Structures are given as structure tokens and as C-alpha cells.
Amino acid sequence: MTVATPTLTKLPNYINGRWQQATTTEWLDVSNPATGELIAQVPISTDADVTAAVDAAAAAYPEWRRTPPEDRIQPLFKLKQLLEEHIDELGRIITQENGKTLSEAKGELRRAIENVEVACGIPMMMQGYNLEDVARSIDEMMIRQPLGVVAAITPFNFPAMIPFWFLPYAIACGNTFILKPSERVPLTMRRAFELLDQIGLPPGVVNLLNGGKAAVDALLDHPKVRALSFVGSTPVAKYVYARAGANGKRAQCQGGAKNHVIVLPDADMAMATQIIGDSAFGCAGQRCLAVSVAVTVGEAQTSFRDAITNAATSLRVGNGLDEGVQMGPVITAQSKSRVESLIAMGEKQGAKVLLDGRNSKIPNYEAGNFVNPTILDDLPVTSDLADTEIFGPVLSLVHADSLDEALTFLERSPYGNQASLFTSSGSAARRFRYEAPAGNIGINIGVAAPMAYFPFSGWKDSFFGVLHGQGRDAVEFYTEKKVVIERWAKDHSRKF
Ligand code: NAD
């Protein structure tokens, strides 16, 4: 089933509690990746628009900071309710602009809502600590205070979930917030901010600024922006981290990934096949936690290879709004041709193409950016492709003779977003947990996405910073510690 295209064309920004057009003359087209249909135009906001958003957030900050935490979370309870009520509508918008299936879209909305729920615990989570009598009659306490104006810059692949890794914690901690969503998927946040407009936040507490690199640079250079959260590709994450640091700002920057799963011969092969298949091909491989390389050990080589090839062959690819579709398109035509050229590169570098998803033709969706599930066997571990993020529905298979050899292969990877192991051995699982060089670990799990009350712990080139998104790390990131040491001499003149 398809839904009517939203009527809005030129998308506004939401600044100081009002929808307003950007001052720019530059607009980008936003297209439905399954149909190729134009669905909106997004402004490339200018320095003047960034200044307006920062000024609004800065003006709202003093009063919002003074608002008791208990009062600051009341709008978040309303937001949870509204997100629940609009989950189907928001899910359809996500599918229309991103391409993932409706059930995947609703799945990411559940994760967004979970972060709102966790941020409602700020009155507990934001507490500091104290100790009486650190010296005779001297007491010491640590209190947490918000930073001021903070901003987040988010990617195309989770139009709803990723902005909500940041927004609820930032404002519950007493900061005021600017979101710069991906210019490729601006419609989900347009609708989410219409909901945010209804929850009773004072003007300027949350602001939506559409745009691209120019807006990011202006946020990075604006003296009133205290902290930036970034999620996207590694080169941009590195750039944002360096420029934020040079400007004295706090930054947490999540980058790209190349995730490995090791399949031991004692794994439950049916379960492993289903879960790894979902991880590699779900969201058309455009998850930063998608398994991209499966390292089979010993006899798992043939059993897993045959099973996963069978499973991938039967996946139904199409428009994510159509009933029964299991995998949608990739985000743009450029992305499709990039993925196809990386498949060719793998083949040239020695891999065997077991299942070839290039030149996909989906009836009725000839203009869509489809790449079918692809499996490359025997990818040489020293090939360029072994270290390259593909971000499409391509699973490479590599063979190792032992867990040792498989772990050595993981060590080589520049990325460390996720590593998984499939086994029925507790001791192999413990060793893997102990030694695997990644920050999000799955044991018999294909997408090891931490729940909102745990940090999203990328390592190596998948993360630049110290404090991660979500949970307690988010509270640390969005607050500053202040330590107070107090001595009060006894006042003998007072009678009470
Ligand atoms: P991207 O890096 O192209 O864009 C991300 C954001 O940065 C967008 O808002 C974009 O407008 C902005 N941007 C792009 N180029 C910029 C530049 N030169 N200077 C300043 N800002 C710039 O990423 P994408 O294609 O939207 O998303 C896919 C990437 O994100 C993949 O590499 C994926 O692995 C990664 N990702 C990582 C995580 C994680 O948790 N580590 C989560 C999701 C996605």
C-alpha cells in the first residue's frame, strides 16, 4: 500500500517556537528512494539562520535552566504519549523518505521513544554526590549543571531514532537544543517537531535547523554553542571532532563501521542464519550495526555459507510500504551505484560473487534505488574491500581455521562499532567478550544496539570522544560538574 505524498514542498525551520522559512536561496530535492518521486525540498540554511537558532536557544536557556528538573520532564511524558499515538504516521514518513520497511521504521521509533522514557529519569540521574566532614566541619559536594546551547547533527539512516539519542537528555538536563537533521531525510523531524510544538516547551528550548555542511560549520564556529553531538560517516565525524575541539567545544562524534560476526561450528546454524541475515540485509544494510563480514570457523564455512545464501535469495525486495516486503532500497541513486561498484571491486580483488544483487529490477518501481542481497565469498582479508564500509545489502564471507585466527582478523579492522559471535560455548563467548576489539558486543545477537539506558559504545574509527550517547553517558555529556567545598564557622551570637 502507498500513502499520499505529503503536500509540503519547501520545508521550514522551527526556531524560537515558530515555523519560519530559511533565508537561503539554495534548496535540495528530497526523493522517495523506492519510487524516485520528489517529496519535498529542503533549505540549505545560511549563517543567518544558524545565528537565529543559536540566539533563540541562548535566550531560552536561563529560564529553562532554572526550571526544576521535575517540571522539565513533564513535557517529555507528553512527548512519549504523542509519539506512541503517531507511530504509524511517523513510520510511513520514515519509509517514504528513507526506504526502510514500515516495520523497521516502527522499530526505530520504539527506540526513539525508549530514549524519551529514560530521560524522564533525569531528576534521579542528574544528581551529584557529597561528603560531610572532608576536614573538620568542612563539607564537599558535586553538583551537575547544564552546559547551555547544545546541538546535534544526524545522518540519514535513522531519521527518528538518532535525533532522540540526544534531544530528550539535552533538554531534561536543562540545556537548550538545536537539531540539524540529515538533508536527505528531513520530513520525519518536521513531523516530530510539530509534535514537540504541542508539549508545552517554552520557545527556543528545541530548534530545528535544516541544512548541510554550511550549517554544521556555522554551529561548530558559533561561540555560544557549547557542545556538539554528531553521527555520520567517519571522515565527517573526525572533521567535526577536530573543529569542535579547536573551538573549545565538547564533542561526541559517532562514525562509520564495518562490523564482523564470527560463526563457530557449534553455533545453532538455523538461528545464526536468520539473525545474521536480518543484520546484514535489514534496512538494506544501511545500519551502522549491520553485519558486513561473517568470519566462519572450521566446518561452519560450508553450512553457514549454504544456509545464508538460501535465506538471502528468498528475501522479498521492494517498496517498504508494500505488504510482505522485507528489504527496501538504498538511499540514493549515487549510493546504489557506489554499492554496485564496491561489489565489482570485491570481485576484482578475488572474492566470488555467490549472490549478485546488482542490476536489480523491481516491477512497478523501476526508478527506485534497489540493490538486491549480495554475498561475496572468500573475500581476501587483505583486500581494500575488507576495510571499506559498504553501507548496502552486501555480506562478505571470510574463512578462518580457529577463533584465534578470526579474532586476529577483527583486530585489523580500523572500525570498532560492533562485533558478534555465534556459538553454544560459554567459554568461547567469554573469551570473545573479553578480547573482541569493538565497543558493542553481541553474543548470538546480530544487531547489538544498546538499550537507551546503556551507552552506544563505538570504538576506534567508529567513535571520537569520551562520553557516548544515551543513558548515564548522555547525562555526563550534557552536564558540567561543579564541586563546592563549604565551611560555616559556628555563629555564637545567634540564639536559634
Ligand atoms: P554523512 O557523514 O554524510 O552525514 C551526516 C551528517 O553530517 C548530515 O547531517 C550531513 O548534513 C552532515 N555532513 C555531511 N558532510 C559534511 C561535511 N563535509 N561537513 C559537515 N557536515 C557534513 O553520513 P550519512 O551518509 O548521512 O550516514 C551514513 C553514515 O553514518 C555511515 O557511515 C554510518 O555508518 C554512519 N552511522 C554511524 C552510526 C554510529 O552510531 N556510529 C549510526 C548511524 C550512522
XYZ file of C-alpha atoms and ligand atoms in Angstrom:
540
model
C 0.000 0.000 0.000
C 1.263 3.520 -0.688
C 0.220 6.721 1.043
C -0.358 10.151 -0.410
C 2.758 12.252 -0.864
C 2.931 14.989 1.781
C 1.733 18.250 0.278
C 4.540 20.334 1.768
C 7.282 21.197 -0.642
C 9.597 23.860 0.771
C 10.380 22.809 4.317
C 10.631 25.463 7.035
C 12.927 25.598 10.059
C 11.489 25.629 13.588
C 13.153 28.405 15.557
C 12.033 30.063 18.784
C 8.766 28.119 18.791
C 7.778 29.208 15.270
C 7.955 27.681 11.816
C 9.902 30.001 9.551
C 11.475 29.814 6.123
C 15.260 29.795 5.891
C 16.899 32.884 4.425
C 18.632 30.785 1.756
C 18.195 30.651 -1.989
C 19.621 27.117 -2.109
C 17.264 24.129 -1.873
C 17.837 20.397 -2.261
C 15.330 17.893 -3.579
C 14.204 15.109 -1.250
C 13.096 11.968 -3.097
C 11.389 8.736 -2.142
C 14.151 6.141 -2.697
C 11.665 3.424 -3.669
C 9.790 5.412 -6.309
C 12.133 8.238 -7.256
C 9.243 10.651 -6.660
C 10.084 14.172 -5.394
C 8.543 14.602 -1.943
C 9.936 17.882 -0.605
C 12.617 20.497 -0.885
C 14.944 21.186 1.995
C 16.671 24.519 2.604
C 20.434 24.793 2.877
C 20.262 27.146 5.846
C 22.731 30.021 5.988
C 24.851 31.557 8.750
C 21.970 33.963 9.422
C 19.603 31.023 10.053
C 22.148 29.382 12.357
C 22.567 32.649 14.268
C 18.778 32.935 14.642
C 18.583 29.378 16.037
C 21.510 29.889 18.425
C 20.153 33.244 19.611
C 16.747 31.686 20.293
C 18.303 28.792 22.200
C 20.600 31.125 24.145
C 17.696 33.405 25.104
C 15.605 30.458 26.310
C 18.434 28.939 28.350
C 18.487 30.973 31.626
C 14.798 30.375 32.396
C 14.856 26.760 31.218
C 17.901 26.040 33.361
C 16.092 27.437 36.419
C 13.021 25.279 35.730
C 13.083 22.386 38.234
C 14.083 19.051 36.657
C 10.752 17.588 37.714
C 8.985 20.280 35.678
C 11.403 19.906 32.766
C 10.458 16.266 32.290
C 6.689 16.817 32.252
C 6.702 17.769 28.521
C 8.681 14.577 27.822
C 5.867 12.441 29.257
C 3.526 14.221 26.821
C 6.017 13.659 24.005
C 6.123 9.930 24.697
C 2.334 9.820 24.504
C 2.236 11.755 21.225
C 4.971 9.618 19.650
C 3.030 6.473 20.629
C -0.176 7.892 19.120
C 1.576 8.864 15.855
C 3.820 5.847 15.443
C 2.070 4.627 12.304
C 2.052 8.066 10.662
C 5.705 8.737 11.569
C 6.658 5.232 10.418
C 5.152 5.890 6.991
C 7.051 9.171 6.679
C 10.304 7.364 7.557
C 9.636 4.690 4.930
C 8.788 7.293 2.321
C 11.939 9.312 2.764
C 14.435 6.640 3.873
C 13.177 3.497 2.128
C 13.300 1.030 5.049
C 10.240 -1.149 5.596
C 7.342 0.069 7.712
C 8.107 -2.458 10.454
C 11.770 -1.363 10.512
C 10.587 2.249 10.688
C 8.303 1.483 13.624
C 11.165 -0.424 15.258
C 13.367 2.662 15.205
C 10.510 4.755 16.585
C 10.296 2.356 19.546
C 13.979 3.047 20.177
C 13.324 6.800 19.961
C 10.502 6.520 22.499
C 12.708 4.444 24.806
C 15.194 7.333 24.969
C 12.405 9.751 25.882
C 11.374 7.373 28.677
C 14.903 7.106 30.049
C 15.377 10.894 30.004
C 12.276 11.175 32.220
C 14.533 9.784 34.966
C 16.720 12.926 34.960
C 15.730 14.021 38.496
C 17.498 10.839 39.667
C 20.193 10.582 37.002
C 21.357 14.174 37.261
C 22.080 14.011 40.966
C 25.596 14.624 42.176
C 27.183 13.354 45.395
C 28.524 14.773 48.618
C 30.502 14.035 51.756
C 30.334 15.734 55.134
C 33.468 16.452 57.139
C 36.075 16.127 54.408
C 38.021 18.098 57.017
C 36.676 19.081 60.430
C 33.383 20.983 59.814
C 34.011 21.192 56.102
C 31.579 19.596 53.656
C 32.055 18.919 49.968
C 29.545 18.315 47.202
C 29.497 17.724 43.480
C 26.549 19.156 41.593
C 25.788 18.880 37.899
C 24.789 21.925 35.890
C 23.650 22.118 32.259
C 26.037 23.496 29.634
C 23.827 25.969 27.754
C 23.164 25.737 23.999
C 23.958 22.307 22.539
C 23.487 20.910 19.021
C 23.208 17.551 17.275
C 23.963 16.677 13.649
C 22.413 13.427 12.474
C 22.622 11.013 9.483
C 20.032 9.705 7.023
C 19.792 6.094 8.144
C 17.695 6.523 11.325
C 15.649 9.685 10.745
C 13.786 9.326 14.076
C 15.906 7.287 16.466
C 19.218 9.127 16.223
C 17.904 12.667 16.930
C 16.278 11.134 20.021
C 19.620 9.737 21.231
C 20.306 13.382 22.114
C 17.280 15.695 22.307
C 15.491 14.261 25.384
C 18.634 14.089 27.563
C 19.884 17.507 26.459
C 16.705 19.343 27.415
C 15.902 17.272 30.511
C 19.353 18.249 31.835
C 18.394 21.920 31.357
C 20.181 22.721 28.094
C 18.549 24.253 25.054
C 18.910 22.323 21.829
C 19.384 22.692 18.072
C 18.957 19.738 15.714
C 20.486 19.711 12.225
C 18.985 16.554 10.682
C 20.221 14.891 7.508
C 19.193 16.914 4.473
C 18.298 13.608 2.787
C 15.543 12.740 5.321
C 14.157 15.993 6.755
C 10.450 15.063 6.810
C 10.447 12.819 9.881
C 11.814 15.558 12.117
C 9.492 18.082 10.501
C 6.566 15.988 11.817
C 8.284 15.199 15.141
C 8.789 18.928 15.762
C 5.097 19.530 15.064
C 4.531 17.141 17.969
C 7.249 18.808 20.060
C 5.413 22.080 19.442
C 2.408 20.674 21.335
C 4.066 19.577 24.582
C 4.422 22.925 26.333
C 8.141 23.632 25.954
C 8.999 27.339 26.110
C 10.021 28.860 22.738
C 13.700 28.332 21.914
C 14.217 25.193 24.045
C 14.213 22.994 20.931
C 15.021 24.234 17.428
C 15.102 22.500 14.051
C 17.616 23.801 11.560
C 17.624 22.173 8.120
C 20.740 22.288 6.006
C 24.093 20.782 5.174
C 27.796 21.458 5.674
C 27.450 25.258 5.888
C 25.049 24.984 8.847
C 27.308 22.420 10.548
C 30.333 24.699 10.134
C 28.442 27.691 11.500
C 27.361 25.647 14.548
C 30.954 24.451 15.025
C 32.235 28.032 14.978
C 29.483 29.766 16.945
C 30.846 30.857 20.318
C 27.522 30.253 22.097
C 27.292 26.573 21.113
C 28.848 24.638 23.998
C 28.624 21.042 22.783
C 28.007 19.053 19.612
C 26.843 15.509 19.090
C 27.496 14.070 15.642
C 26.512 10.791 13.982
C 27.535 10.013 10.400
C 30.455 8.833 8.300
C 33.974 8.597 9.749
C 35.657 11.356 7.692
C 32.975 13.873 8.725
C 32.983 12.624 12.344
C 36.747 13.201 12.510
C 36.377 16.642 10.959
C 33.588 17.704 13.342
C 35.514 16.379 16.352
C 38.694 18.250 15.370
C 36.954 21.544 14.593
C 34.813 21.392 17.738
C 37.958 20.702 19.774
C 39.856 23.549 18.130
C 36.981 25.846 19.095
C 36.961 24.619 22.696
C 33.667 22.754 22.445
C 32.703 19.427 23.925
C 32.022 16.823 21.212
C 30.910 13.233 20.825
C 31.205 12.008 17.223
C 29.980 8.606 16.069
C 31.437 7.465 12.759
C 31.127 4.656 10.234
C 31.534 0.937 10.688
C 32.496 -2.417 9.244
C 31.011 -4.988 11.587
C 32.118 -8.596 11.891
C 30.384 -11.685 13.106
C 32.291 -14.877 13.898
C 30.343 -18.106 13.377
C 31.753 -21.093 15.267
C 30.860 -24.623 14.125
C 28.987 -25.267 17.402
C 26.518 -22.410 16.715
C 22.814 -23.107 16.228
C 23.105 -22.678 12.458
C 19.395 -22.056 11.791
C 19.257 -19.310 14.407
C 22.590 -17.824 13.269
C 21.432 -17.728 9.654
C 18.193 -15.969 10.424
C 19.708 -13.407 12.805
C 22.804 -12.658 10.708
C 20.623 -12.394 7.588
C 18.435 -9.803 9.348
C 21.512 -7.892 10.434
C 23.249 -7.895 7.031
C 20.208 -7.170 4.854
C 17.757 -5.402 7.211
C 17.401 -1.683 6.410
C 19.172 -2.641 3.124
C 22.425 -2.924 5.069
C 22.256 0.757 5.989
C 22.563 0.284 9.744
C 25.778 1.297 11.448
C 25.433 -2.027 13.308
C 24.774 -4.122 10.199
C 26.968 -7.205 9.979
C 29.133 -6.727 6.918
C 31.635 -9.581 7.217
C 30.913 -13.097 8.509
C 34.028 -14.997 9.567
C 33.211 -18.695 9.570
C 35.399 -21.030 11.592
C 36.073 -24.661 10.610
C 33.042 -26.578 9.363
C 30.811 -23.505 9.709
C 32.271 -22.440 6.362
C 30.029 -24.630 4.242
C 26.980 -24.969 6.491
C 26.659 -21.209 7.104
C 27.512 -20.250 3.520
C 24.829 -22.508 2.059
C 22.185 -21.511 4.591
C 22.732 -17.748 4.325
C 22.778 -17.857 0.521
C 19.448 -19.676 0.553
C 17.923 -17.252 3.027
C 19.163 -14.152 1.184
C 17.876 -15.453 -2.166
C 14.325 -15.625 -0.847
C 14.179 -12.115 0.670
C 11.417 -10.015 -0.852
C 12.786 -6.652 -2.004
C 10.524 -3.706 -2.809
C 8.763 -0.595 -1.556
C 8.838 -0.766 2.237
C 5.183 0.316 2.408
C 4.030 -2.723 0.431
C 2.778 -5.753 2.353
C 5.274 -8.578 2.731
C 8.342 -6.578 1.603
C 11.387 -7.480 3.709
C 14.011 -5.131 2.298
C 13.752 -1.662 0.776
C 16.057 0.392 -1.481
C 19.273 2.214 -0.608
C 19.007 5.937 -0.042
C 20.032 7.484 -3.393
C 20.927 6.572 -6.965
C 24.552 7.562 -6.170
C 24.522 5.218 -3.212
C 23.219 2.377 -5.426
C 25.988 2.887 -7.979
C 28.611 3.174 -5.211
C 27.463 -0.138 -3.666
C 27.460 -1.797 -7.097
C 30.968 -0.566 -7.830
C 32.190 -1.887 -4.463
C 30.746 -5.311 -5.346
C 32.739 -5.141 -8.593
C 35.819 -4.126 -6.630
C 35.414 -7.136 -4.299
C 35.138 -9.412 -7.313
C 38.242 -7.861 -8.859
C 40.125 -8.280 -5.598
C 39.449 -12.017 -5.537
C 36.027 -12.605 -3.944
C 33.494 -14.959 -5.583
C 30.070 -13.397 -6.129
C 27.754 -16.098 -4.738
C 24.676 -13.934 -4.954
C 24.709 -10.845 -7.165
C 22.306 -8.025 -6.278
C 23.450 -5.649 -8.983
C 21.070 -4.509 -11.731
C 18.043 -5.185 -9.565
C 14.711 -4.630 -11.319
C 11.666 -4.340 -9.080
C 8.396 -4.386 -11.072
C 6.475 -1.082 -10.765
C 9.468 0.583 -9.087
C 11.894 0.969 -11.981
C 13.025 4.389 -10.688
C 13.872 3.044 -7.207
C 17.423 2.673 -5.868
C 17.298 -1.075 -5.354
C 20.257 -3.385 -4.798
C 19.304 -6.992 -4.063
C 21.011 -9.030 -1.302
C 24.561 -9.822 -2.333
C 27.014 -12.376 -0.943
C 30.741 -12.288 -1.642
C 32.602 -15.460 -0.699
C 36.286 -15.809 0.198
C 36.952 -12.094 0.395
C 40.748 -11.805 0.778
C 41.346 -10.389 4.276
C 43.998 -8.022 2.958
C 41.782 -6.580 0.194
C 40.712 -2.933 0.331
C 37.088 -4.016 0.461
C 37.737 -5.886 3.735
C 38.304 -2.473 5.381
C 35.748 -0.437 3.417
C 32.294 0.402 4.743
C 29.832 -0.578 2.001
C 26.565 0.570 3.659
C 24.417 -1.601 1.421
C 22.984 -5.150 1.428
C 26.296 -6.922 0.879
C 27.632 -9.667 3.146
C 31.228 -10.817 2.683
C 32.331 -14.257 3.872
C 35.806 -14.957 5.181
C 37.098 -18.272 6.472
C 39.327 -18.933 9.480
C 40.674 -22.172 10.983
C 40.263 -21.085 14.602
C 38.774 -18.469 16.903
C 42.322 -17.113 17.323
C 42.668 -16.510 13.606
C 39.189 -14.965 13.406
C 39.977 -12.557 16.271
C 43.241 -11.556 14.562
C 41.200 -10.600 11.519
C 38.911 -8.391 13.636
C 41.969 -6.693 15.168
C 42.982 -5.496 11.701
C 39.776 -3.528 11.181
C 40.010 0.244 11.513
C 36.450 0.274 12.865
C 35.082 -0.931 16.207
C 31.353 -0.288 16.259
C 30.171 -3.860 16.802
C 31.439 -7.446 16.843
C 29.307 -10.568 17.310
C 29.885 -14.221 17.978
C 27.562 -17.153 17.328
C 28.347 -20.183 19.469
C 26.934 -22.535 22.085
C 30.160 -22.432 24.115
C 30.213 -20.276 27.240
C 33.991 -20.193 27.359
C 34.288 -19.107 23.713
C 31.665 -16.434 24.432
C 33.561 -15.182 27.478
C 36.832 -15.049 25.591
C 35.177 -13.147 22.761
C 33.573 -10.660 25.129
C 36.960 -10.133 26.766
C 39.073 -9.787 23.618
C 36.885 -8.566 20.756
C 38.118 -5.117 19.677
C 34.753 -3.320 19.455
C 32.548 -1.374 21.832
C 29.163 -3.040 21.198
C 29.372 -6.817 21.532
C 26.742 -9.373 20.540
C 26.743 -12.986 21.698
C 24.211 -14.785 19.492
C 22.905 -11.282 18.652
C 23.032 -9.757 15.162
C 22.380 -6.066 15.865
C 23.904 -5.339 19.274
C 22.201 -1.958 19.683
C 22.421 -0.891 23.329
C 19.122 -0.077 25.019
C 18.612 3.602 25.887
C 19.913 3.091 29.439
C 23.311 1.830 28.180
C 25.877 3.850 26.194
C 26.151 3.359 22.433
C 29.800 2.381 22.687
C 31.580 2.587 19.339
C 35.385 2.244 19.411
C 38.307 3.030 17.095
C 37.296 4.953 13.930
C 33.621 4.428 14.807
C 33.763 6.968 17.625
C 35.664 10.115 18.526
C 35.203 11.376 22.042
C 34.951 10.079 25.586
C 31.286 10.146 26.542
C 28.902 8.208 24.299
C 25.235 8.798 23.505
C 22.334 7.509 25.647
C 21.927 6.664 29.319
C 24.340 7.822 32.019
C 26.926 8.921 29.442
C 24.359 11.332 27.988
C 23.863 12.903 31.420
C 27.629 13.254 31.847
C 27.942 14.749 28.362
C 25.168 17.292 28.808
C 26.231 18.497 32.265
C 29.214 20.129 33.831
C 30.424 19.082 37.251
C 30.838 21.727 39.909
C 32.472 20.927 43.233
C 31.615 23.053 46.250
C 33.620 22.972 49.488
C 31.884 24.668 52.424
C 32.929 25.778 55.874
C 30.471 27.547 58.147
C 32.004 28.838 61.373
C 29.733 28.434 64.345
C 27.871 31.692 64.965
C 27.718 32.123 68.775
C 25.690 35.349 68.599
C 22.599 33.633 67.186
C 20.019 32.281 69.581
C 18.480 29.727 67.214
P 27.240 11.810 6.481
O 28.535 11.848 7.211
O 27.236 12.029 5.015
O 26.236 12.929 7.076
C 25.942 13.007 8.444
C 25.591 14.454 8.795
O 26.728 15.286 8.561
C 24.456 15.042 7.963
O 23.624 15.794 8.816
C 25.163 15.919 6.945
O 24.421 17.054 6.583
C 26.426 16.351 7.674
N 27.590 16.492 6.786
C 27.854 15.752 5.671
N 29.031 16.131 5.149
C 29.521 17.108 5.938
C 30.717 17.882 5.911
N 31.630 17.721 4.965
N 30.898 18.809 6.882
C 29.991 18.974 7.862
N 28.830 18.254 7.936
C 28.603 17.348 6.988
O 26.542 10.420 6.875
P 25.236 9.753 6.241
O 25.536 9.281 4.857
O 24.052 10.622 6.460
O 25.061 8.484 7.204
C 25.686 7.242 6.984
C 26.938 7.111 7.806
O 26.639 7.294 9.180
C 27.555 5.715 7.713
O 28.960 5.846 7.635
C 27.137 5.055 9.013
O 27.987 4.016 9.460
C 27.194 6.225 9.950
N 26.391 5.982 11.143
C 27.047 5.731 12.300
C 26.325 5.468 13.453
C 27.026 5.158 14.737
O 26.350 5.007 15.725
N 28.329 5.063 14.767
C 24.921 5.482 13.409
C 24.292 5.748 12.201
C 25.031 6.007 11.067
